[in-house]
Coordinates of C-alpha atoms in Angstrom, one line a residue:
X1 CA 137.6 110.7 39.9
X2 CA 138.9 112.3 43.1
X3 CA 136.3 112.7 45.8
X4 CA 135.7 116.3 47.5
X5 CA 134.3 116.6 51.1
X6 CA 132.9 119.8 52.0
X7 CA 131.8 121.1 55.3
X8 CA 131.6 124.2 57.2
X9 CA 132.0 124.9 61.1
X10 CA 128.8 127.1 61.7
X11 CA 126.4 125.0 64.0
X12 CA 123.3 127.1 64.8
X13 CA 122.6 125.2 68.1
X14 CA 125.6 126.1 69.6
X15 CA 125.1 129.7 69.0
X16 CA 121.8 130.2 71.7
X17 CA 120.8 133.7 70.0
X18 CA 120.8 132.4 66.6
X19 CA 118.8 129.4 67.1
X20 CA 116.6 131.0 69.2
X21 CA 115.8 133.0 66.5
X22 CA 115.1 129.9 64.1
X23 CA 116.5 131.5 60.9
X24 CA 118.8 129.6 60.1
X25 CA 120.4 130.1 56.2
X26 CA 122.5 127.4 54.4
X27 CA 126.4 128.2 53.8
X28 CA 126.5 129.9 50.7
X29 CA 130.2 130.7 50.4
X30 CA 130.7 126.5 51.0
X31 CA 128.0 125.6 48.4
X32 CA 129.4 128.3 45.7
X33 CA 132.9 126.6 46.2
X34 CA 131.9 123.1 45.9
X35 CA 129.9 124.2 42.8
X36 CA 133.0 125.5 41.1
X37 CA 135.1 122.4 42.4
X38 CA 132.1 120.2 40.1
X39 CA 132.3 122.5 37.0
X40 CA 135.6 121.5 36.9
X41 CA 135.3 117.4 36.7
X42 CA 135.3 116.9 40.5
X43 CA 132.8 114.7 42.8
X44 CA 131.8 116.6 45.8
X45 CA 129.4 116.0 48.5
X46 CA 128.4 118.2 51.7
X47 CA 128.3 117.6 55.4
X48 CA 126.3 120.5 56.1
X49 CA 126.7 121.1 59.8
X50 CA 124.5 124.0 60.1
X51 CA 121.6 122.3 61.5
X52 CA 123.1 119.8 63.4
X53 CA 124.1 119.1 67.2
X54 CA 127.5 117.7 66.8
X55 CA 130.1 116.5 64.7
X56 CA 129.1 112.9 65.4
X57 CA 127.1 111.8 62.1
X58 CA 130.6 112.6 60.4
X59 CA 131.4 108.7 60.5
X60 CA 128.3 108.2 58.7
X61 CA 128.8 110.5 56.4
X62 CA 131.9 109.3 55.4
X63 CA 130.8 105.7 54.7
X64 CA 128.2 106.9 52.8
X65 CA 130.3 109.0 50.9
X66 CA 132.8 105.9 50.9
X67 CA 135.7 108.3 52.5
X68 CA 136.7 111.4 50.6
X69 CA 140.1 111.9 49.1
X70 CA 139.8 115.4 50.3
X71 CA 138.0 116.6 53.2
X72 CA 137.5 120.6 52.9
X73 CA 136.2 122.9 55.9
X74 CA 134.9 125.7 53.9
X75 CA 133.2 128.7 56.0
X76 CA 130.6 130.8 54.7
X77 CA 132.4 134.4 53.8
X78 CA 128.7 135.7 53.3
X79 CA 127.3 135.7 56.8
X80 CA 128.7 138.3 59.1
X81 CA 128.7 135.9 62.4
X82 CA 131.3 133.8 60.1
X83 CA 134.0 136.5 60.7
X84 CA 133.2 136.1 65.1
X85 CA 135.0 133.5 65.8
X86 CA 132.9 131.3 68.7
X87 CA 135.0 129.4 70.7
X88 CA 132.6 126.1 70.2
X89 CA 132.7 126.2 67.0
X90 CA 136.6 126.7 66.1
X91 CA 136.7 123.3 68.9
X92 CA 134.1 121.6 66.4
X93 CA 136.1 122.6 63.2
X94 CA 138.9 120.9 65.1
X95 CA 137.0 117.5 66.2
X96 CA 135.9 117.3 62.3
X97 CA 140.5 118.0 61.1
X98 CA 141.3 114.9 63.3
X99 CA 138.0 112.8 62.5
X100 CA 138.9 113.3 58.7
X101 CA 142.6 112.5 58.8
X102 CA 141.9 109.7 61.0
X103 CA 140.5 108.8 57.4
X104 CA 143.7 109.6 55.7
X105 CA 142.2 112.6 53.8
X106 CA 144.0 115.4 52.7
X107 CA 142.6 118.2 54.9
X108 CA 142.0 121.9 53.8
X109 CA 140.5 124.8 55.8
X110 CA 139.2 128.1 54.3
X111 CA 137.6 130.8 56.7
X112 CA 137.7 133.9 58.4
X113 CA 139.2 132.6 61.6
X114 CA 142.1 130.3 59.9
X115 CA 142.5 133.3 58.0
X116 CA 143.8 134.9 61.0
X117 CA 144.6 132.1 62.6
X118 CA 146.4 129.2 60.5
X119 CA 148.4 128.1 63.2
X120 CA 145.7 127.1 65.4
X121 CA 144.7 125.2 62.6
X122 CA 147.8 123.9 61.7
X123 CA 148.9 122.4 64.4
X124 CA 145.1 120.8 64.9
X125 CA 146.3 118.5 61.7
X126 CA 145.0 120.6 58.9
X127 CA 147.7 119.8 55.4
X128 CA 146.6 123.5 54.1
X129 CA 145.1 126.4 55.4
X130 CA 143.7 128.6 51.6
X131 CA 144.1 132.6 53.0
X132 CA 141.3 135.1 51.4
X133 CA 138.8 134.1 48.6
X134 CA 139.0 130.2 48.4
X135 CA 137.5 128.8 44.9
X136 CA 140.3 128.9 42.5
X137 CA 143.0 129.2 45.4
X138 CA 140.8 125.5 46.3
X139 CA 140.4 124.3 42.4
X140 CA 144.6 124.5 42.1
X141 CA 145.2 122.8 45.2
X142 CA 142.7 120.0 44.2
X143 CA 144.4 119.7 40.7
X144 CA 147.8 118.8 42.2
X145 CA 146.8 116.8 44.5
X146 CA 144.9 114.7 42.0
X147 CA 148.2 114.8 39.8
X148 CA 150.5 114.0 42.9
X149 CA 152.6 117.3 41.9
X150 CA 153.6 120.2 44.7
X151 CA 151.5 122.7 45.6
X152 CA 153.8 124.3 47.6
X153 CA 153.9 127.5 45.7
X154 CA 150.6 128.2 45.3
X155 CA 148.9 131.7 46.3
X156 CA 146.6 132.3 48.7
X157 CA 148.2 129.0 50.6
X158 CA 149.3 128.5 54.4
X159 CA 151.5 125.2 54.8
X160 CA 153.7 123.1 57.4
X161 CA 156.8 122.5 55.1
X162 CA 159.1 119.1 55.7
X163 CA 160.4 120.6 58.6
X164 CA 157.7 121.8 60.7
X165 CA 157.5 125.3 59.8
X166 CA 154.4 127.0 59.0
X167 CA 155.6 128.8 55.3
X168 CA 153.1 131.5 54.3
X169 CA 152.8 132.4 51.0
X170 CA 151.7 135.4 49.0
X171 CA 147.9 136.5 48.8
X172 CA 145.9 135.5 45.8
X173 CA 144.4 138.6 44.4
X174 CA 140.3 138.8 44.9
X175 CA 138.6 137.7 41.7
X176 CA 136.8 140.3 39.8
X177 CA 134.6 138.6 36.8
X178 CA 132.4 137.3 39.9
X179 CA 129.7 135.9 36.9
X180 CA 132.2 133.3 36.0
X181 CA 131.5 131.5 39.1
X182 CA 128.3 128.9 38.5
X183 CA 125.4 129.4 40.0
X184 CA 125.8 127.5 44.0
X185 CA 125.5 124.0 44.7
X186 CA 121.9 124.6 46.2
X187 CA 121.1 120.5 45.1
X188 CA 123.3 119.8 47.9
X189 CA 121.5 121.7 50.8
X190 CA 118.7 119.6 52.3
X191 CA 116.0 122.6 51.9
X192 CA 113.2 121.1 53.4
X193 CA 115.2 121.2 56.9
X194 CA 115.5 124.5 56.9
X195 CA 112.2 124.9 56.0
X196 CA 110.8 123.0 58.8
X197 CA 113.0 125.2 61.1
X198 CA 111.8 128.6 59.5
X199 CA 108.2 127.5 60.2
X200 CA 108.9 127.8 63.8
X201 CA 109.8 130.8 64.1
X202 CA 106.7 131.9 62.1
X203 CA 108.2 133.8 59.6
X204 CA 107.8 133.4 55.6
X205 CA 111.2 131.3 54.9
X206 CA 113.9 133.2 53.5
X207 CA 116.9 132.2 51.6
X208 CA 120.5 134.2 51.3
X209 CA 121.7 135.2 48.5
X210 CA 125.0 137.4 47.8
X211 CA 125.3 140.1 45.1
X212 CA 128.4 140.9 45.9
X213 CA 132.1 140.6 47.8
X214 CA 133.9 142.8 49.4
X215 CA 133.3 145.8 50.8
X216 CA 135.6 149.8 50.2
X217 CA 134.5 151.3 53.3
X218 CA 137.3 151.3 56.4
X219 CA 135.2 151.0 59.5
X220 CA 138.2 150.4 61.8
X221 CA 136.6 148.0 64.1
X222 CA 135.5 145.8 60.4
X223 CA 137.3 143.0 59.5
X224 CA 137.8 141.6 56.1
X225 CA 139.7 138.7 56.3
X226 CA 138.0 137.0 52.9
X227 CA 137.9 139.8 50.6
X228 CA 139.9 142.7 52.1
X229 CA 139.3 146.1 51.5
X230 CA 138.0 145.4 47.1
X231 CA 134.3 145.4 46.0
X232 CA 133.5 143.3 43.0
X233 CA 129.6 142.5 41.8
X234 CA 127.5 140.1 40.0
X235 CA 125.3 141.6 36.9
X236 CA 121.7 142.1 37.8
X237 CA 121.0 139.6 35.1
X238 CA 123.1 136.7 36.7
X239 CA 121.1 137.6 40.2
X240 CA 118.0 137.6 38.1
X241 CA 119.1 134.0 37.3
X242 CA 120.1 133.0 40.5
X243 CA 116.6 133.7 42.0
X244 CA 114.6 132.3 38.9
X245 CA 116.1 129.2 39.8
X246 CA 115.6 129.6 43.3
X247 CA 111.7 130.3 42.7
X248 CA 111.4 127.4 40.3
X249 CA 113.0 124.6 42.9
X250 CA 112.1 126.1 45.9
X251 CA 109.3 127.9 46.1
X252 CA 110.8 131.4 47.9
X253 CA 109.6 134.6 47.1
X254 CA 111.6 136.1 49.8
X255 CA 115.4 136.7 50.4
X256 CA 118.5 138.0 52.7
X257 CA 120.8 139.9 50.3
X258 CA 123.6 138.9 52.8
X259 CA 126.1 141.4 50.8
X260 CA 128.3 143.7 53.5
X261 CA 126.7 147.0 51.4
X262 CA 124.1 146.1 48.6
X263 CA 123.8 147.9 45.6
X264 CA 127.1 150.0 45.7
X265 CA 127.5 150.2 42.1
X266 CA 126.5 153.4 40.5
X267 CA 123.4 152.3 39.0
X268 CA 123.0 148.9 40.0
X269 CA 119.9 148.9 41.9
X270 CA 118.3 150.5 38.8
X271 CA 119.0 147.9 36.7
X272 CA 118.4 145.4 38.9
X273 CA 114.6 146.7 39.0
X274 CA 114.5 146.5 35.4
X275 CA 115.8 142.8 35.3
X276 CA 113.1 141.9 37.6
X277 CA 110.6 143.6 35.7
X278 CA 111.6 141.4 32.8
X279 CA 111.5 138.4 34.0
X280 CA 108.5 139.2 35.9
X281 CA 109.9 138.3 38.8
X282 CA 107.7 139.3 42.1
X283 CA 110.3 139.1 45.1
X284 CA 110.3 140.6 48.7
X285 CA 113.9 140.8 50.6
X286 CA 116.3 142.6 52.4
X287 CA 119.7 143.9 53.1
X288 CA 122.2 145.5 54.6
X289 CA 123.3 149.4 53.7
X290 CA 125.0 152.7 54.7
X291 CA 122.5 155.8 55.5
X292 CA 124.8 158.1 52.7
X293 CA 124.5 155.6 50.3
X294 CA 121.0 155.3 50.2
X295 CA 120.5 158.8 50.1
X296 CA 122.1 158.9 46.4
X297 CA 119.9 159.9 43.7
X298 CA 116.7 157.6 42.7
X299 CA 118.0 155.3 45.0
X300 CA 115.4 154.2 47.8
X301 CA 112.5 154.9 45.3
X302 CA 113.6 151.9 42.3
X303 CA 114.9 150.0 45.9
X304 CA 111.2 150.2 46.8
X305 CA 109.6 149.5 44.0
X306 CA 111.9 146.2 43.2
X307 CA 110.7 144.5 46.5
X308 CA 113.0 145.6 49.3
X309 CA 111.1 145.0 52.5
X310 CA 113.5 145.8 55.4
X311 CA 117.2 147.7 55.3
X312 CA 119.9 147.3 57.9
X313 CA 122.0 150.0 58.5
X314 CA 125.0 150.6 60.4
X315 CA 124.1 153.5 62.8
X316 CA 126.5 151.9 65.5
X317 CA 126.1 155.6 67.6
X318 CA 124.0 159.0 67.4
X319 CA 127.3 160.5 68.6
X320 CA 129.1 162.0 66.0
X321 CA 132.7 162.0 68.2
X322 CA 132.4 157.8 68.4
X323 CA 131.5 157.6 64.5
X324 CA 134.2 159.6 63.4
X325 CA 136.5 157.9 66.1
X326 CA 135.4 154.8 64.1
X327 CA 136.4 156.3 61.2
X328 CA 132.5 155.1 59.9
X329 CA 131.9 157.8 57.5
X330 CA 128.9 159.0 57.9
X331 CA 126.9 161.7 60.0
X332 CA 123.9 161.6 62.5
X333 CA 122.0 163.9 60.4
X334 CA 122.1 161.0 57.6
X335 CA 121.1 158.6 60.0
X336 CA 118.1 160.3 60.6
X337 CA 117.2 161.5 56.8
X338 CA 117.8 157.9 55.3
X339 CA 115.5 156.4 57.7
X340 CA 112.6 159.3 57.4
X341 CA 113.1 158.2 53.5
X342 CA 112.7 155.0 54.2
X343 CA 109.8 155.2 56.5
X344 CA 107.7 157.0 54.0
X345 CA 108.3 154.4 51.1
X346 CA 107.0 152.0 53.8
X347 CA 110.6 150.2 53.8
X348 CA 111.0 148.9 57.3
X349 CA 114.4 150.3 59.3
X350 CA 116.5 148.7 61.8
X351 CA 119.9 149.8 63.2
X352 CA 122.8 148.0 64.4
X353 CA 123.9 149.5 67.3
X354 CA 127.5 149.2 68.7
X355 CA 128.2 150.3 72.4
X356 CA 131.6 150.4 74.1
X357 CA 133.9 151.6 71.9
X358 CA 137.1 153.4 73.1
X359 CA 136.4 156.9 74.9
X360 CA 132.6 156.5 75.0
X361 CA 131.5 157.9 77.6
X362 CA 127.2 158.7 79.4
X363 CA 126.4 161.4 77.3
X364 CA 127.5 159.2 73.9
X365 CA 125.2 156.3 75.2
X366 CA 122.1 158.5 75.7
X367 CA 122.7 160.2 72.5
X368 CA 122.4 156.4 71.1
X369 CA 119.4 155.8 73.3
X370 CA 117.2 159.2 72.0
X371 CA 117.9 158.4 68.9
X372 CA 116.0 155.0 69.3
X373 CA 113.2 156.9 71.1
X374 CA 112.9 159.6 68.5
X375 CA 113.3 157.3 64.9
X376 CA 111.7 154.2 66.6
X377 CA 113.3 152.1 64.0
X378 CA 111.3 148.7 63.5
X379 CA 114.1 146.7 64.9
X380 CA 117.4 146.6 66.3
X381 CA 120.5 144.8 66.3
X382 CA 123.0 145.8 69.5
X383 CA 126.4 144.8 70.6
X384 CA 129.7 145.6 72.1
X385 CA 133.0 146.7 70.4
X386 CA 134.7 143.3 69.6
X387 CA 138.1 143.4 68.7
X388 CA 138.2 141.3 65.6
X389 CA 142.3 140.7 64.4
X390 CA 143.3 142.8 61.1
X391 CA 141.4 145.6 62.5
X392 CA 143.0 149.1 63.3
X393 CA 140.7 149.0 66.3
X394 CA 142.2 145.2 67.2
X395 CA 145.9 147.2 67.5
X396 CA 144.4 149.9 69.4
X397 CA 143.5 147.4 72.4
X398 CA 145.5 144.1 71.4
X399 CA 147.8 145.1 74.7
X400 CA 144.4 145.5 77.0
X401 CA 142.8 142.4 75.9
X402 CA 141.8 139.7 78.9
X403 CA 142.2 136.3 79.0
X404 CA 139.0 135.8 77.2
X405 CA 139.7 136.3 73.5
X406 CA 136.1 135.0 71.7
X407 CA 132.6 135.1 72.5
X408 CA 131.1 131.6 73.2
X409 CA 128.2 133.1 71.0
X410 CA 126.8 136.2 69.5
X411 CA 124.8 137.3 72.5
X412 CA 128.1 137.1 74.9
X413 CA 128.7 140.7 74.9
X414 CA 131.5 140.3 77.1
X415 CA 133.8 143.6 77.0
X416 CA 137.5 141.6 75.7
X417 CA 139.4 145.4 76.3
X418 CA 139.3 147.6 79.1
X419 CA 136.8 150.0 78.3
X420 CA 134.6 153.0 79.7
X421 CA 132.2 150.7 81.2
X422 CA 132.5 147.1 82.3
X423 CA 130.8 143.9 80.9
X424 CA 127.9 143.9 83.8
X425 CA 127.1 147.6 83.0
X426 CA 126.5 146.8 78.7
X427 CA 124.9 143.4 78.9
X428 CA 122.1 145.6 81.3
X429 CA 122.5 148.2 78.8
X430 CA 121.6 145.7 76.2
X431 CA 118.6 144.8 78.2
X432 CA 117.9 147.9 79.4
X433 CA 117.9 149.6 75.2
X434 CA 115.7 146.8 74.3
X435 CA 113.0 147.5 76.4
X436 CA 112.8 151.3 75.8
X437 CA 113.1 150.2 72.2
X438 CA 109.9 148.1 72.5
X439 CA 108.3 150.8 74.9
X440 CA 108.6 153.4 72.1
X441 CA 107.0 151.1 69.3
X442 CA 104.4 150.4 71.7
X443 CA 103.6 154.4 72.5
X444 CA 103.6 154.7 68.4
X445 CA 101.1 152.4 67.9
X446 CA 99.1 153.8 71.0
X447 CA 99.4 157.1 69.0
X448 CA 98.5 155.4 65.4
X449 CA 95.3 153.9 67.4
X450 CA 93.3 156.6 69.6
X451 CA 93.6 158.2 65.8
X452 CA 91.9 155.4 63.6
X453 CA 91.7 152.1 65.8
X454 CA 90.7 150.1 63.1
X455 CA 93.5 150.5 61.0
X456 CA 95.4 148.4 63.5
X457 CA 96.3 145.1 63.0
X458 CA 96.8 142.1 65.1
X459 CA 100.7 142.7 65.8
X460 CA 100.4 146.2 66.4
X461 CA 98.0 145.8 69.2
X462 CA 100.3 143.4 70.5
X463 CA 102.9 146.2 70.6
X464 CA 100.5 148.2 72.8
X465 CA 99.5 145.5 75.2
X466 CA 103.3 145.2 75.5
X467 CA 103.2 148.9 77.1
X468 CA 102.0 147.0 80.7
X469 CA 105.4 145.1 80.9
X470 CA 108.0 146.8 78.7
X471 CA 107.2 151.0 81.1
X472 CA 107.6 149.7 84.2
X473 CA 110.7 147.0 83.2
X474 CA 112.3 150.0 81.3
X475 CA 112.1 152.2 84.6
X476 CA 113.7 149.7 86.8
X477 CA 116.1 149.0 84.2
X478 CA 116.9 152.6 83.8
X479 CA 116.8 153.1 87.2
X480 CA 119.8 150.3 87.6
X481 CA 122.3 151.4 85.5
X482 CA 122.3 155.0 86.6
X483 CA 123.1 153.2 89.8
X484 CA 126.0 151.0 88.2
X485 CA 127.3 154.1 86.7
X486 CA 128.0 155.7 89.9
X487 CA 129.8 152.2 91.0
X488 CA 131.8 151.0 88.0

């Protein structure tokens, strides 16, 4: 029986945010492939890098394993810090091609970044570079190899031919009948680690989950190098499934619904509630959404009453000119109805925010910044504009990018185009947002207090202890980049 490697290159540690954070989730999109690879007669194991330091247990790995006939690099296409591409990491993906073909294994890559950037990966000793959605692209590719035939004309499949020369071939359509894919390969994530990392962070552990792939919407700064532009969903009932078995195993009540938009299908949420219902199935998560799709009909209320905890939304500006110039879709005025909605079902709110975009100017990033103070969302997420290739926005500045063309991780916010502002004036921004932020939950909860003290509880004091620090900071802060304003 041929022998299937998988790996991934997503190492928390070397991200400083992330595992700060101690969050960490277990590569979904690898374990769903190697799943499908074992439905189909093959033996696979998992080198799950996540939590690790370094590529340097991969020699153990492989003895154990008594060295793979196939060694596959499979990225998880669910988390949104997958499509980034951090510099360490692409270096580790790298170490882990040559440690593996040292090995004499057959080599395969599948991810965002060799997506759109198969040469890189080529020429780093990768045989095969799979384009787009990877299982049945990865399932063909297996089979001939195992029968010693040419895969040469495979879709979805980036080769060196016999003469050196990288031969691209045509795009496998995205598969729609997403319920014929098993149930992910959860046996092969050690579970407890995670665990002992969640505890750390003091949070109830969480695990992701994806109801869906793809996204229709055309944010022009969005790149969908996995699953382009189509939007295909599992049935409520094979979710149901997926987090009965979840429960049963692993004990979690709670989970990241890690889809780009949950719940676009016209009456999927509603029967999603019912499922639940049926099974009796008592579950807390959260997900990411647009502001004008939760405002469609019964929406937020069966969202609410199936366990959603906490929605991310893209807000990304309170200026109308930089969301239409991002083609985003949406108005201001939804922004602030979706999460006044939200608010009074008790559903907790926070916004990404995106600063820097092309022809922002003062008045766009105080728009941004009163819109925090006024909706005092429960958290934020904030970066800068990153030109991401495949994106309309990546050809708008691809002939103004520096020399530095990736973060080294997700709290870089180095400015890669020559923008309004520089990258000195947004990463004080960034500070600066953050501290106004937690001034304005603090004020709330001073508010929410001199009314009925007793009603507060012990992290909601902390808020408005917070006040001493986060004023004054948020002055001085303030204070500073009016000053860099007049200088950049």
């Amino acid at each position: 029986m041929l022998k299937v490697a998988f790996s991934h290159s997503f190492f928390y540690r070397f991200d400083k945010k992330q595992w700060k954070n101690k969050t960490p989730f277990p590569p979904l999109g690898t374990i769903y492939a190697a799943s499908y690879l074992r439905e189909n007669g093959y033996k696979v194991s998992l080198f799950d890098t996540g939590l690790l330091e370094d590529v340097s247990t991969l020699d153990s790995f492989f003895d154990k394993n008594n060295t793979p006939d196939v060694f596959v690099i499979y990225d998880d296409g669910f988390n949104y810090l997958t499509k980034m591409c951090l510099t360490t990491m692409r270096e580790a993906a790298f170490e882990m091609i040559a440690f593996a073909k040292s090995k004499k294994c057959k080599v395969v890559v599948c991810s965002s970044d060799s997506t759109d950037h198969y040469e890189k990966y080529l020429d780093a000793g990768a045989d095969y570079v799979i384009q787009g959605e990877g299982e049945v692209t990865l399932k063909e590719l297996v089979d001939t190899i195992k029968d010693k035939q040419d895969p040469y004309l495979l879709n979805g499949l980036v080769y060196k031919n016999d003469e050196g020369t990288i031969t691209k071939n045509p795009k496998r359509p995205v598969y729609k009948d997403l319920d014929d894919f098993p149930l992910p390969a959860w046996d092969l994530i050690d579970v407890q680690a995670y665990k002992n990392i969640w505890k750390q962070s003091g949070k109830e552990f969480t695990l992701n989950m994806a109801t869906t792939r793809g996204c229709p919407y055309k944010c022009n700064w969005c790149a969908k190098p996995i699953y382009g532009n189509r939007y295909n969903s599992h049935s409520p009932e094979y979710i149901s499934k997926h987090i009965q078995l979840l429960q049963d195993n692993y004990g979690v009540r709670k989970f990241w619904m890690c889809d780009d938009i949950f719940g676009l299908k016209p009456g999927w949420v509603q029967e999603f509630n019912e499922c639940l219902k049926e099974k009796d199935l008592k579950i807390s998560y959260y997900i990411q959404s647009r502001v004008d799709l939760l405002l469609k009909e019964d929406t937020i209320d069966c969202l609410a009453e199936s366990g959603l905890e906490e929605v991310w939304v893209g807000a990304e500006s309170a200026s109308q000119k930089i969301l239409d110039a991002m083609d985003k879709g949406i108005t201001v005025d939804q922004i602030y109805e979706a999460t006044r909605l939200l608010k009074a079902k008790n559903i907790k709110v926070a916004f990404f925010l995106q600063f820097g975009y092309l022809s922002e100017n003062q008045e766009d990033i105080y728009k941004t910044i009163a819109m925090v103070k006024e909706l005092i969302p429960d958290n934020i997420g904030v970066s800068v504009s990153y030109p991401l290739p495949g994106t309309k926005f990546y050809d708008k500045v691809k002939d103004d990018l520096q020399l530095k063309a990736n973060w080294t991780d997700s709290d870089d916010l180095a400015m890669m185009f020559r923008g309004t502002f520089n990258s000195k004036f947004y990463k004080k921004l960034h500070r600066y947002i953050h501290k106004v932020f937690r001034r304005s939950q603090g004020f709330d909860k001073l508010k929410k207090g001199l009314k009925n003290p007793f009603r507060l509880r012990y992290f909601e004091w902390r808020q408005i202890f917070s006040l001493v620090y986060y004023t004054p900071a948020s002055i001085i802060n303030g204070w500073q980049l009016k000053n860099m304003q007049n200088t950049v």
